mmCIF file of N, CA and C in Angstrom:
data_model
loop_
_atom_site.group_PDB
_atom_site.id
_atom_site.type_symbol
_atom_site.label_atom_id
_atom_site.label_comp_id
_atom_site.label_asym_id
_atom_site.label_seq_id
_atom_site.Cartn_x
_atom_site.Cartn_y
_atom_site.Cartn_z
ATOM 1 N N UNK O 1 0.849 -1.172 0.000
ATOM 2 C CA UNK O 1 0.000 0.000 0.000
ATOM 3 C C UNK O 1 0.901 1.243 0.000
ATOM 4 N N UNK O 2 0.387 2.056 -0.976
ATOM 5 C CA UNK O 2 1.825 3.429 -1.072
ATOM 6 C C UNK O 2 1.823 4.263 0.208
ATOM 7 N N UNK O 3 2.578 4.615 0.726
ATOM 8 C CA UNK O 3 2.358 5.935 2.025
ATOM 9 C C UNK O 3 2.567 7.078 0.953
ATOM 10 N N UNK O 4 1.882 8.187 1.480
ATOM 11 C CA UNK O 4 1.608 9.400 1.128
ATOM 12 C C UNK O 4 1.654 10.376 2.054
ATOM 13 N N UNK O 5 2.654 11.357 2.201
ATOM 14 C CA UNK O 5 2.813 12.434 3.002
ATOM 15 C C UNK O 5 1.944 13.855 2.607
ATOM 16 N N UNK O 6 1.252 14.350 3.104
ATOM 17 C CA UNK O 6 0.449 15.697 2.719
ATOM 18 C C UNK O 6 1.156 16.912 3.743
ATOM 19 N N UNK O 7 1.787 17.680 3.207
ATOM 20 C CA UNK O 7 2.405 18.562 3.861
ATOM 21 C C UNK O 7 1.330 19.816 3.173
ATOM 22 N N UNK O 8 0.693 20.400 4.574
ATOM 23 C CA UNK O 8 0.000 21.601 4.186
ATOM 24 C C UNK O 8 -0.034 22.253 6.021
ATOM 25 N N UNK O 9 -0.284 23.584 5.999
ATOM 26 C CA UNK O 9 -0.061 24.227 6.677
ATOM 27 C C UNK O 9 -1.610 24.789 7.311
ATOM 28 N N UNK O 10 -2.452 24.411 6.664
ATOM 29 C CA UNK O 10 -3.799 24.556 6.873
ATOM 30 C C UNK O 10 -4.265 23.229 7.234
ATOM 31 N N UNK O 11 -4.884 23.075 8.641
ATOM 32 C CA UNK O 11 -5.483 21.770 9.272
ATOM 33 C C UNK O 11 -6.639 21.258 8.670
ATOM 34 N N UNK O 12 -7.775 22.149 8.147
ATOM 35 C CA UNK O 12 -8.386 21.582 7.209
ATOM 36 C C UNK O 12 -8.516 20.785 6.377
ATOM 37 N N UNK O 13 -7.177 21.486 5.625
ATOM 38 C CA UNK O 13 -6.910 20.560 4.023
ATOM 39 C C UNK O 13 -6.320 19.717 4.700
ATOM 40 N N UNK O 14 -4.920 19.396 5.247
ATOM 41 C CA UNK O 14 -4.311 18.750 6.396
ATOM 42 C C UNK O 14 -5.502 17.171 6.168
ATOM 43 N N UNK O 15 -6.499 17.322 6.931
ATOM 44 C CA UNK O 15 -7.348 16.448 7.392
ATOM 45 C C UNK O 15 -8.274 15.915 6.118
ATOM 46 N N UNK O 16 -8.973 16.702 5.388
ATOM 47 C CA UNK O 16 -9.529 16.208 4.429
ATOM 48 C C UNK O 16 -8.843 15.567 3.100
ATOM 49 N N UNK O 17 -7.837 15.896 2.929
ATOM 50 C CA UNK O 17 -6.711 14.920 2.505
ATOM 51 C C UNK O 17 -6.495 13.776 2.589
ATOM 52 N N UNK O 18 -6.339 13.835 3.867
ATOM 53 C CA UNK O 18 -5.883 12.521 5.049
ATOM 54 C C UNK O 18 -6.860 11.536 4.630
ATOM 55 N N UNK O 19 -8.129 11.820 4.978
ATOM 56 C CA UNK O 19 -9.400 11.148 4.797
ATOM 57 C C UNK O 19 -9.635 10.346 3.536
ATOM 58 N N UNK O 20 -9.486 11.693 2.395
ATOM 59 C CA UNK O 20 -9.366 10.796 1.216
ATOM 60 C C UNK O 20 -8.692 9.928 0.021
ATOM 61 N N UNK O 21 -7.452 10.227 0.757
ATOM 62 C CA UNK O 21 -6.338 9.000 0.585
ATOM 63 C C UNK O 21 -6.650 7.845 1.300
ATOM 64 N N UNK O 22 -6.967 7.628 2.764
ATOM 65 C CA UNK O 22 -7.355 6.730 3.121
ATOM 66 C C UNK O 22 -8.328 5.947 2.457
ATOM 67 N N UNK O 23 -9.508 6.887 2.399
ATOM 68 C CA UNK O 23 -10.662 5.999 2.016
ATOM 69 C C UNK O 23 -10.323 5.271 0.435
ATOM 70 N N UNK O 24 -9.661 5.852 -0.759
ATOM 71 C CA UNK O 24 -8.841 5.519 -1.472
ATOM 72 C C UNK O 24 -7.908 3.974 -1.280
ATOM 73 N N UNK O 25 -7.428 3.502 -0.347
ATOM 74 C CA UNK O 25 -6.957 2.522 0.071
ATOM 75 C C UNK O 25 -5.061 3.265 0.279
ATOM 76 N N UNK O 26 -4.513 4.107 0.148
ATOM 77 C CA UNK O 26 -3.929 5.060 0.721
ATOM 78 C C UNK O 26 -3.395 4.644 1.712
ATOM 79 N N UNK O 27 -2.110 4.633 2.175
ATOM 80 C CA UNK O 27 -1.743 5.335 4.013
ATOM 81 C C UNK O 27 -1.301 7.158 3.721
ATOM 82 N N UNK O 28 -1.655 7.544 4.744
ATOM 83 C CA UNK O 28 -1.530 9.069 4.362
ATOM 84 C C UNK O 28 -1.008 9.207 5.817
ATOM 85 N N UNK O 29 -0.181 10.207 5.776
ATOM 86 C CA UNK O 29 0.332 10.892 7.150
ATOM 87 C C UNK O 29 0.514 12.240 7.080
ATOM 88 N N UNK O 30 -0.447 13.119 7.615
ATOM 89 C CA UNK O 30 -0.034 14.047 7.289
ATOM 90 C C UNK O 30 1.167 15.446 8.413
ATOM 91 N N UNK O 31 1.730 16.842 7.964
ATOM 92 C CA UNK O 31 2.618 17.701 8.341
ATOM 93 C C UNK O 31 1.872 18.814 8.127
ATOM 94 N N UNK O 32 2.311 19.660 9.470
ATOM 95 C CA UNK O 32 1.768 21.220 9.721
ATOM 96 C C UNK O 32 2.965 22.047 9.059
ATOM 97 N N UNK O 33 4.242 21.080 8.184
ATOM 98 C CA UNK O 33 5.229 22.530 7.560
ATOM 99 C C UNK O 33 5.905 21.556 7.242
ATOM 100 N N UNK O 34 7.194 22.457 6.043
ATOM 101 C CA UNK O 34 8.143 21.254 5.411
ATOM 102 C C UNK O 34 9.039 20.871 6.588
ATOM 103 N N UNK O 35 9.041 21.765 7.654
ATOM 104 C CA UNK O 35 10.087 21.666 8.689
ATOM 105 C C UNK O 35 9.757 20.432 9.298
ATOM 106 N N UNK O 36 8.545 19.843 9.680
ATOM 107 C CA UNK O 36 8.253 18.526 10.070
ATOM 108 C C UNK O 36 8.428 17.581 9.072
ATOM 109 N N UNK O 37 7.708 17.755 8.070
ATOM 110 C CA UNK O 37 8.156 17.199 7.341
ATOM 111 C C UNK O 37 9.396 16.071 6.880
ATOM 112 N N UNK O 38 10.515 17.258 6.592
ATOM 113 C CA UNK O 38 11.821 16.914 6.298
ATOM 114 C C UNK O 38 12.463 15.897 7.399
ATOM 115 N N UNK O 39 11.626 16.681 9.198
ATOM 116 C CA UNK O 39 12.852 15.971 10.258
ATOM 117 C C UNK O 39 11.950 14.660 10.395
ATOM 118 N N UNK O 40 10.689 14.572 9.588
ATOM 119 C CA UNK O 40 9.874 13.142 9.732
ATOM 120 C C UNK O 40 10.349 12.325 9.100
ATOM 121 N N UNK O 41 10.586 13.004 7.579
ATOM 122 C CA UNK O 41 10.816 12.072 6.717
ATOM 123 C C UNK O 41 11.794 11.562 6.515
ATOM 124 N N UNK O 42 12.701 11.324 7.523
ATOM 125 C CA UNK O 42 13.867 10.053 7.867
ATOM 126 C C UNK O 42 13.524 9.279 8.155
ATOM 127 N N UNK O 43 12.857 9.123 8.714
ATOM 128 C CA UNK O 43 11.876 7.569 9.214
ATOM 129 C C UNK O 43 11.570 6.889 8.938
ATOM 130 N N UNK O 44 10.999 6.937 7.662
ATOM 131 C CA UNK O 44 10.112 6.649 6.833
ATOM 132 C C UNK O 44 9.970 7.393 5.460
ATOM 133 N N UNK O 45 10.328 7.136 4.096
ATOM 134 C CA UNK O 45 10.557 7.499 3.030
ATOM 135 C C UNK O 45 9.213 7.635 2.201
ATOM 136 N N UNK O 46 8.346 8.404 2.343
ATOM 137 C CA UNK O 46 7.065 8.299 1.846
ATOM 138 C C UNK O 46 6.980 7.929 -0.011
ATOM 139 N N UNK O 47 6.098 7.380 -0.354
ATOM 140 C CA UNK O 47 6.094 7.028 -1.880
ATOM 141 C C UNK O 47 5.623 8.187 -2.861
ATOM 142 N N UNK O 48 4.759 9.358 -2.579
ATOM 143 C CA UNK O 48 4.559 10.573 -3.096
ATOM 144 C C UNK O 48 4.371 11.030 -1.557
ATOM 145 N N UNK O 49 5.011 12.408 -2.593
ATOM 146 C CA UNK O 49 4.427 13.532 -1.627
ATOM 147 C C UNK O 49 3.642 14.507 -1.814
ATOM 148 N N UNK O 50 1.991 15.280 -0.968
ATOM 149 C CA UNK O 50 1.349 16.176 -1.472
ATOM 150 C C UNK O 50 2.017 17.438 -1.084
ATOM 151 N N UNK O 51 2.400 18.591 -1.242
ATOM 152 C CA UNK O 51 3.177 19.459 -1.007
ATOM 153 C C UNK O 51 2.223 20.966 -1.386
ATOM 154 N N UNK O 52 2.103 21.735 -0.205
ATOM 155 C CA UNK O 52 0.943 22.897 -0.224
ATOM 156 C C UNK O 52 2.983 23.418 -0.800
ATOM 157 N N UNK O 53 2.377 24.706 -1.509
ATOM 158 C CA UNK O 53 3.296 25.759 -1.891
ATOM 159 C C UNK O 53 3.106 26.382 -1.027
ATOM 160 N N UNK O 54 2.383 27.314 -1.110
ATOM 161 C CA UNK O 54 2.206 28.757 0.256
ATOM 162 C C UNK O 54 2.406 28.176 1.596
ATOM 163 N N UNK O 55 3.313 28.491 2.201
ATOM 164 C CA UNK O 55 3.308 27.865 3.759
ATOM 165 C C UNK O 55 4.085 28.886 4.654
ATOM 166 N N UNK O 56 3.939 29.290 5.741
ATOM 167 C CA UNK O 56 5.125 30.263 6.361
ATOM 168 C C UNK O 56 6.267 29.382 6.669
ATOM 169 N N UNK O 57 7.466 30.254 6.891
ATOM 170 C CA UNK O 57 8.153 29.711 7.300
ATOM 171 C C UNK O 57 8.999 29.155 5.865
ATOM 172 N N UNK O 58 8.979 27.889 5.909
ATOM 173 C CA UNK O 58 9.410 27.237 4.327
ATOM 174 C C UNK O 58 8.239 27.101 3.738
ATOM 175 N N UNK O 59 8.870 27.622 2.644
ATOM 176 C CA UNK O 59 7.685 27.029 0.849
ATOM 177 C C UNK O 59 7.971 25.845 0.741
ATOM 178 N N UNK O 60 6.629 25.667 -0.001
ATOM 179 C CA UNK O 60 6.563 24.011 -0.767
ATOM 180 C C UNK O 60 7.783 23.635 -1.465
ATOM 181 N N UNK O 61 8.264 24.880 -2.372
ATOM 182 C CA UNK O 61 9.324 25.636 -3.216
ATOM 183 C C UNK O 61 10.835 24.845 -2.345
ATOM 184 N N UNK O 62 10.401 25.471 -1.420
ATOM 185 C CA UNK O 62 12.270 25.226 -0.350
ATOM 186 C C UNK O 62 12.159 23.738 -0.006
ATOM 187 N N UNK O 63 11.035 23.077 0.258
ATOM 188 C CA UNK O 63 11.373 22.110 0.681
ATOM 189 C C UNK O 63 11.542 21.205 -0.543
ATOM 190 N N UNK O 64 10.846 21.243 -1.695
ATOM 191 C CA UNK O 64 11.267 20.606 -2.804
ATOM 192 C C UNK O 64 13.105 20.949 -3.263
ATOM 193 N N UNK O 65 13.620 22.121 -2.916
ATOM 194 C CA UNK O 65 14.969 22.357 -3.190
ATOM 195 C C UNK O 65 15.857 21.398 -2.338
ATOM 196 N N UNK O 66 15.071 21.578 -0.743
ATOM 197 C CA UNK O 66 15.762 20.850 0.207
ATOM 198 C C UNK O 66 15.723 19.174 -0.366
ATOM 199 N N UNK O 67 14.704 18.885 -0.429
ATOM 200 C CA UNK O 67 14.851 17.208 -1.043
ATOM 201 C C UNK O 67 15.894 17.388 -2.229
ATOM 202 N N UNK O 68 15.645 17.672 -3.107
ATOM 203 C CA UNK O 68 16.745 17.926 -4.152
ATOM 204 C C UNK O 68 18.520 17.510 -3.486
ATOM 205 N N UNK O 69 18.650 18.782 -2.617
ATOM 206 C CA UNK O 69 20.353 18.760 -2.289
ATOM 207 C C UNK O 69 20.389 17.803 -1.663
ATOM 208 N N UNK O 70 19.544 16.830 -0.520
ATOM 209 C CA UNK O 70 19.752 15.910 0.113
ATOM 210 C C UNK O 70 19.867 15.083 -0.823
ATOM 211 N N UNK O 71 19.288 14.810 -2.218
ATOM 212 C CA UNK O 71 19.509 13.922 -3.351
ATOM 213 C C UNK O 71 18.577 12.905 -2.957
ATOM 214 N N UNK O 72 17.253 13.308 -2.335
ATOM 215 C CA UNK O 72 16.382 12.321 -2.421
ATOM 216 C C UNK O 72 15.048 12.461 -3.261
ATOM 217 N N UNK O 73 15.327 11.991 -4.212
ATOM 218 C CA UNK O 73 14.186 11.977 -5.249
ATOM 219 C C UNK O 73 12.323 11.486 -4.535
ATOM 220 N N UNK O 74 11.745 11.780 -4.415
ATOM 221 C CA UNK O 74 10.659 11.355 -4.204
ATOM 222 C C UNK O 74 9.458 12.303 -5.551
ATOM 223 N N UNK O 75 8.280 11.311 -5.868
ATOM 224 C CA UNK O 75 7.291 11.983 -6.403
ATOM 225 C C UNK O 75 6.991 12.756 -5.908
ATOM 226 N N UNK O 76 6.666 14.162 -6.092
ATOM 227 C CA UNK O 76 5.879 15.585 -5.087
ATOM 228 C C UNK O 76 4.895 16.008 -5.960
ATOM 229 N N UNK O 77 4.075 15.919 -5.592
ATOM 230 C CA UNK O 77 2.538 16.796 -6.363
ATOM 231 C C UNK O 77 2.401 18.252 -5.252
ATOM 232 N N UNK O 78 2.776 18.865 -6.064
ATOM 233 C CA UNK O 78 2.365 20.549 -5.552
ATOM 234 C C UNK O 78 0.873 21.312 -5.830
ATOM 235 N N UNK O 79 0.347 21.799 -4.649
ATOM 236 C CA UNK O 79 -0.655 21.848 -4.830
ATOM 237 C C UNK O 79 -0.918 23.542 -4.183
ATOM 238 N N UNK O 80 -1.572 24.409 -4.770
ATOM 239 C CA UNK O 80 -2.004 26.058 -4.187
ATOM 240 C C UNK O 80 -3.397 26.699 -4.893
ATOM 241 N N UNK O 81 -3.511 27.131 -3.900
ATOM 242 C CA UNK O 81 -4.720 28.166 -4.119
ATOM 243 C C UNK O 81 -4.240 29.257 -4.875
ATOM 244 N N UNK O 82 -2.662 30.175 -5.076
ATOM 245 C CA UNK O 82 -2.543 31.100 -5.614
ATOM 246 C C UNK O 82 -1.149 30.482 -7.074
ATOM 247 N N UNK O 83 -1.940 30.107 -8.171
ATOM 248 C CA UNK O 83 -1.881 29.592 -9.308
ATOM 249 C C UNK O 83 -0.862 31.165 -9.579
ATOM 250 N N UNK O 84 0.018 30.870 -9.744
ATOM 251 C CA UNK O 84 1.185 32.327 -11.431
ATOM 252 C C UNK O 84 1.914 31.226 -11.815
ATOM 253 N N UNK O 85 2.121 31.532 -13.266
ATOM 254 C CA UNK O 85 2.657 30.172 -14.789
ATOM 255 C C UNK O 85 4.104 30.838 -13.551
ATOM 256 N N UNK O 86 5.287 31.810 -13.111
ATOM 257 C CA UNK O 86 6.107 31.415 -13.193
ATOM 258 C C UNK O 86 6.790 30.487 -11.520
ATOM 259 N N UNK O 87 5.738 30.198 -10.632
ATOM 260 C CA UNK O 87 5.628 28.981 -10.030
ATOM 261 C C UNK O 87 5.599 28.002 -10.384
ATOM 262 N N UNK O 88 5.018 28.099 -11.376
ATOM 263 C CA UNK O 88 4.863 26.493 -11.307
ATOM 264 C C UNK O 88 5.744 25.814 -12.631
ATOM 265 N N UNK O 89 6.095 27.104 -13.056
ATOM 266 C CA UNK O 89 7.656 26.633 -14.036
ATOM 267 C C UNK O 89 8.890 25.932 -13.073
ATOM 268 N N UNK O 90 9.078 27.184 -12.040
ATOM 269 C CA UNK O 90 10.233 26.881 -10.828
ATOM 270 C C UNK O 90 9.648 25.353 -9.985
ATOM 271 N N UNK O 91 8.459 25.473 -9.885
ATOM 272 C CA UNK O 91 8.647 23.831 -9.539
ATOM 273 C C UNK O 91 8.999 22.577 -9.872
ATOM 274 N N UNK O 92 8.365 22.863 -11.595
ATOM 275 C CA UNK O 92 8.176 21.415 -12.273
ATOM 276 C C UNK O 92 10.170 21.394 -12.691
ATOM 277 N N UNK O 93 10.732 23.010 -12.663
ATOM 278 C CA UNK O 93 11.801 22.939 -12.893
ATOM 279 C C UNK O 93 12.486 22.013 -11.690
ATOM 280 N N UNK O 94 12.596 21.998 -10.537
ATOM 281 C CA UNK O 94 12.548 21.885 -9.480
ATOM 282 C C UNK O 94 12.469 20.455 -8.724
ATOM 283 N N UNK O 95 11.977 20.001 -10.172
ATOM 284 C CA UNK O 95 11.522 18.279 -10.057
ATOM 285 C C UNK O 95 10.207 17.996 -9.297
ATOM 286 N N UNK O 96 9.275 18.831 -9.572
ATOM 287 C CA UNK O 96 8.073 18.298 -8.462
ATOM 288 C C UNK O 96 7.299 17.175 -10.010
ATOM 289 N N UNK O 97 6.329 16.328 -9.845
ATOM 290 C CA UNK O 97 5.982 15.358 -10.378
ATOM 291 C C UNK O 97 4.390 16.522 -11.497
ATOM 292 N N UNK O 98 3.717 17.210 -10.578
ATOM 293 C CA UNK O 98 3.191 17.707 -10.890
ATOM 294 C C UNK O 98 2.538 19.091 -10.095
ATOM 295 N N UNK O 99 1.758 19.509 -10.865
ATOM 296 C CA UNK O 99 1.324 20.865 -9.833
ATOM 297 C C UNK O 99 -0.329 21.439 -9.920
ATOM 298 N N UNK O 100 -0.514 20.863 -8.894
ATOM 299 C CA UNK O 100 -2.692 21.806 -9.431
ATOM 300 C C UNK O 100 -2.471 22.319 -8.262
ATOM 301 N N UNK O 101 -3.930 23.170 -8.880
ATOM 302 C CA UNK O 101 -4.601 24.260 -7.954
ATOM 303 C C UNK O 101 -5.620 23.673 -7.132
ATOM 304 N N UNK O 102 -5.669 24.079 -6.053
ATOM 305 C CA UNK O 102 -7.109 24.416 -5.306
ATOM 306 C C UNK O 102 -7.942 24.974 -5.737
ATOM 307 N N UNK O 103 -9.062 24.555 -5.195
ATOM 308 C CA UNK O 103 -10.016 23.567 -4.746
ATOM 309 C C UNK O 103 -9.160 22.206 -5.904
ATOM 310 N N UNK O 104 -8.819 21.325 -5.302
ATOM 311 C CA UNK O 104 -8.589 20.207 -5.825
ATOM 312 C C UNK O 104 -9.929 19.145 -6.228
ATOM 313 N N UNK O 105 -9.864 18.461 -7.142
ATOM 314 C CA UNK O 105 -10.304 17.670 -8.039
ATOM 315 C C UNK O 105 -9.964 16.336 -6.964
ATOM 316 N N UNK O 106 -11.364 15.677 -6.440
ATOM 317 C CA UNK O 106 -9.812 14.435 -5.968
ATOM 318 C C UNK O 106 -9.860 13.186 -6.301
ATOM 319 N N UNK O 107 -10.393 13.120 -7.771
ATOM 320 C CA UNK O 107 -10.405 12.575 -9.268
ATOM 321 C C UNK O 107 -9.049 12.503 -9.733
ATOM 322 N N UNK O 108 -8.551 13.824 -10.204
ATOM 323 C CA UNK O 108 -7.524 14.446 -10.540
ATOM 324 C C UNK O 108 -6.447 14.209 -9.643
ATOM 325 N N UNK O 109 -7.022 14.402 -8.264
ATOM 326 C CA UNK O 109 -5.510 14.396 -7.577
ATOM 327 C C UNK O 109 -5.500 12.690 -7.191
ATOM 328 N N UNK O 110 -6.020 11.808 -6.902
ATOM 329 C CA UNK O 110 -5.952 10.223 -6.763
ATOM 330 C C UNK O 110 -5.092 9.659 -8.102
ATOM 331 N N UNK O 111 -5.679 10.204 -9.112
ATOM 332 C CA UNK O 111 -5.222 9.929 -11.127
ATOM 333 C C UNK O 111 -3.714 10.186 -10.735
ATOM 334 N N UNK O 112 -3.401 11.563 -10.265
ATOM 335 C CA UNK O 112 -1.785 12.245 -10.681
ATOM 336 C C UNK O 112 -1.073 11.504 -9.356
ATOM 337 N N UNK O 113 -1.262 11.028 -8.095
ATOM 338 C CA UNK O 113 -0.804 10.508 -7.097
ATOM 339 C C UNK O 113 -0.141 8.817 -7.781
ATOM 340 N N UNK O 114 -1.780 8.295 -8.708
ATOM 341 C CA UNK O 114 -1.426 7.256 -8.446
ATOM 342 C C UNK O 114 -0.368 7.092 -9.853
ATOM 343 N N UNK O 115 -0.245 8.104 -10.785
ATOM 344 C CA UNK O 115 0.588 7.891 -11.816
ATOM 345 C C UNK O 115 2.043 8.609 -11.789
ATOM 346 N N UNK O 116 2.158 9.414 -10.845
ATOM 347 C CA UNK O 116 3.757 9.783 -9.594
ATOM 348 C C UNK O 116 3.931 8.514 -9.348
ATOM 349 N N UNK O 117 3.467 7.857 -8.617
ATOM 350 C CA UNK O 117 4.195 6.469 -8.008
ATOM 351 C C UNK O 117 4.464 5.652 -8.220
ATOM 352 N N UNK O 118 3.410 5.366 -9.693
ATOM 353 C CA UNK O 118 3.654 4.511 -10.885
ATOM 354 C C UNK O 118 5.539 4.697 -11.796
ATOM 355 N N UNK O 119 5.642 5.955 -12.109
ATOM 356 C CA UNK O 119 6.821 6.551 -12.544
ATOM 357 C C UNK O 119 7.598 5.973 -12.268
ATOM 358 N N UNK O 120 7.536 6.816 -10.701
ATOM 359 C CA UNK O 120 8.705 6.562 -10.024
ATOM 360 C C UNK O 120 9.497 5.233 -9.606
ATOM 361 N N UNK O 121 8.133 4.152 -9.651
ATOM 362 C CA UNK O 121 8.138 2.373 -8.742
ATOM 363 C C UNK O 121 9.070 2.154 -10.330
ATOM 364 N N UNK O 122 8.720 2.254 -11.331
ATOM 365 C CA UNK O 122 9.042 2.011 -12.864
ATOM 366 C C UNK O 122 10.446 2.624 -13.326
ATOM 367 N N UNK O 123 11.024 4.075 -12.536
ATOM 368 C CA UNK O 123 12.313 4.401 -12.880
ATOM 369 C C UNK O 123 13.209 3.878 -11.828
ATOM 370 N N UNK O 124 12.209 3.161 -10.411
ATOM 371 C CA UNK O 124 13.718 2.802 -10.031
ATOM 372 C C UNK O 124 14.156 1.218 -10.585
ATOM 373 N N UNK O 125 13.171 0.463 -11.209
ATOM 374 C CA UNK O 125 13.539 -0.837 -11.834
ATOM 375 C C UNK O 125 14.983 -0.486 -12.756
#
């Protein structure tokens, strides 16, 4: 069963996330910032990651850089309410897997989760 990390900074989304990855057949765990995040995700190497952009503190942005220099590749689906083309250039530059907007689709976002992990299970063969 894939684990799935949802890093968002809003408890809301946080939770309704959570929910519907689970119900999905999903493990989901979710983070209040990339800062948990990052010191979580030694533990345990999640199979995608959902990644809010807007966050205080660190961006979705920094922590996708931070995975980068650590040289740990993981799928990241980036996800924001405040959509500009040159975000989401710097992400996909950035290596994130993909990037939507809020209000999420979670059609769309189950589809792009489950074809990140697909990729990725397939590039490390």
């Amino acid at each position: 069963m894939p684990y799935i990390a949802i890093v968002d900074d809003e408890e809301p989304v946080r939770k309704a996330l959570k929910r519907l990855l689970r119900a999905s057949g999903l493990e989901a765990e979710s983070y209040a910032s990339g800062k948990d995040f990052l010191e979580a995700s030694t533990l345990r190497e999640p199979d995608c990651v959902v990644l809010d952009l807007h966050m205080p503190v660190m961006s979705g942005l920094q922590v996708l850089r931070a995975l980068q220099a650590a040289r740990r590749t993981l799928p990241i689906v980036i996800i924001t309410a405040h959509d500009a083309p040159e975000a989401r250039e710097q992400c996909l530059a950035a290596g994130a897997s993909a990037y939507l907007r809020k209000p999420l689709d979670e059609h769309v976002l189950l589809g792009t989760i489950s074809a990140a992990v697909s990729a990725a299970t397939h590039e490390r063969r």
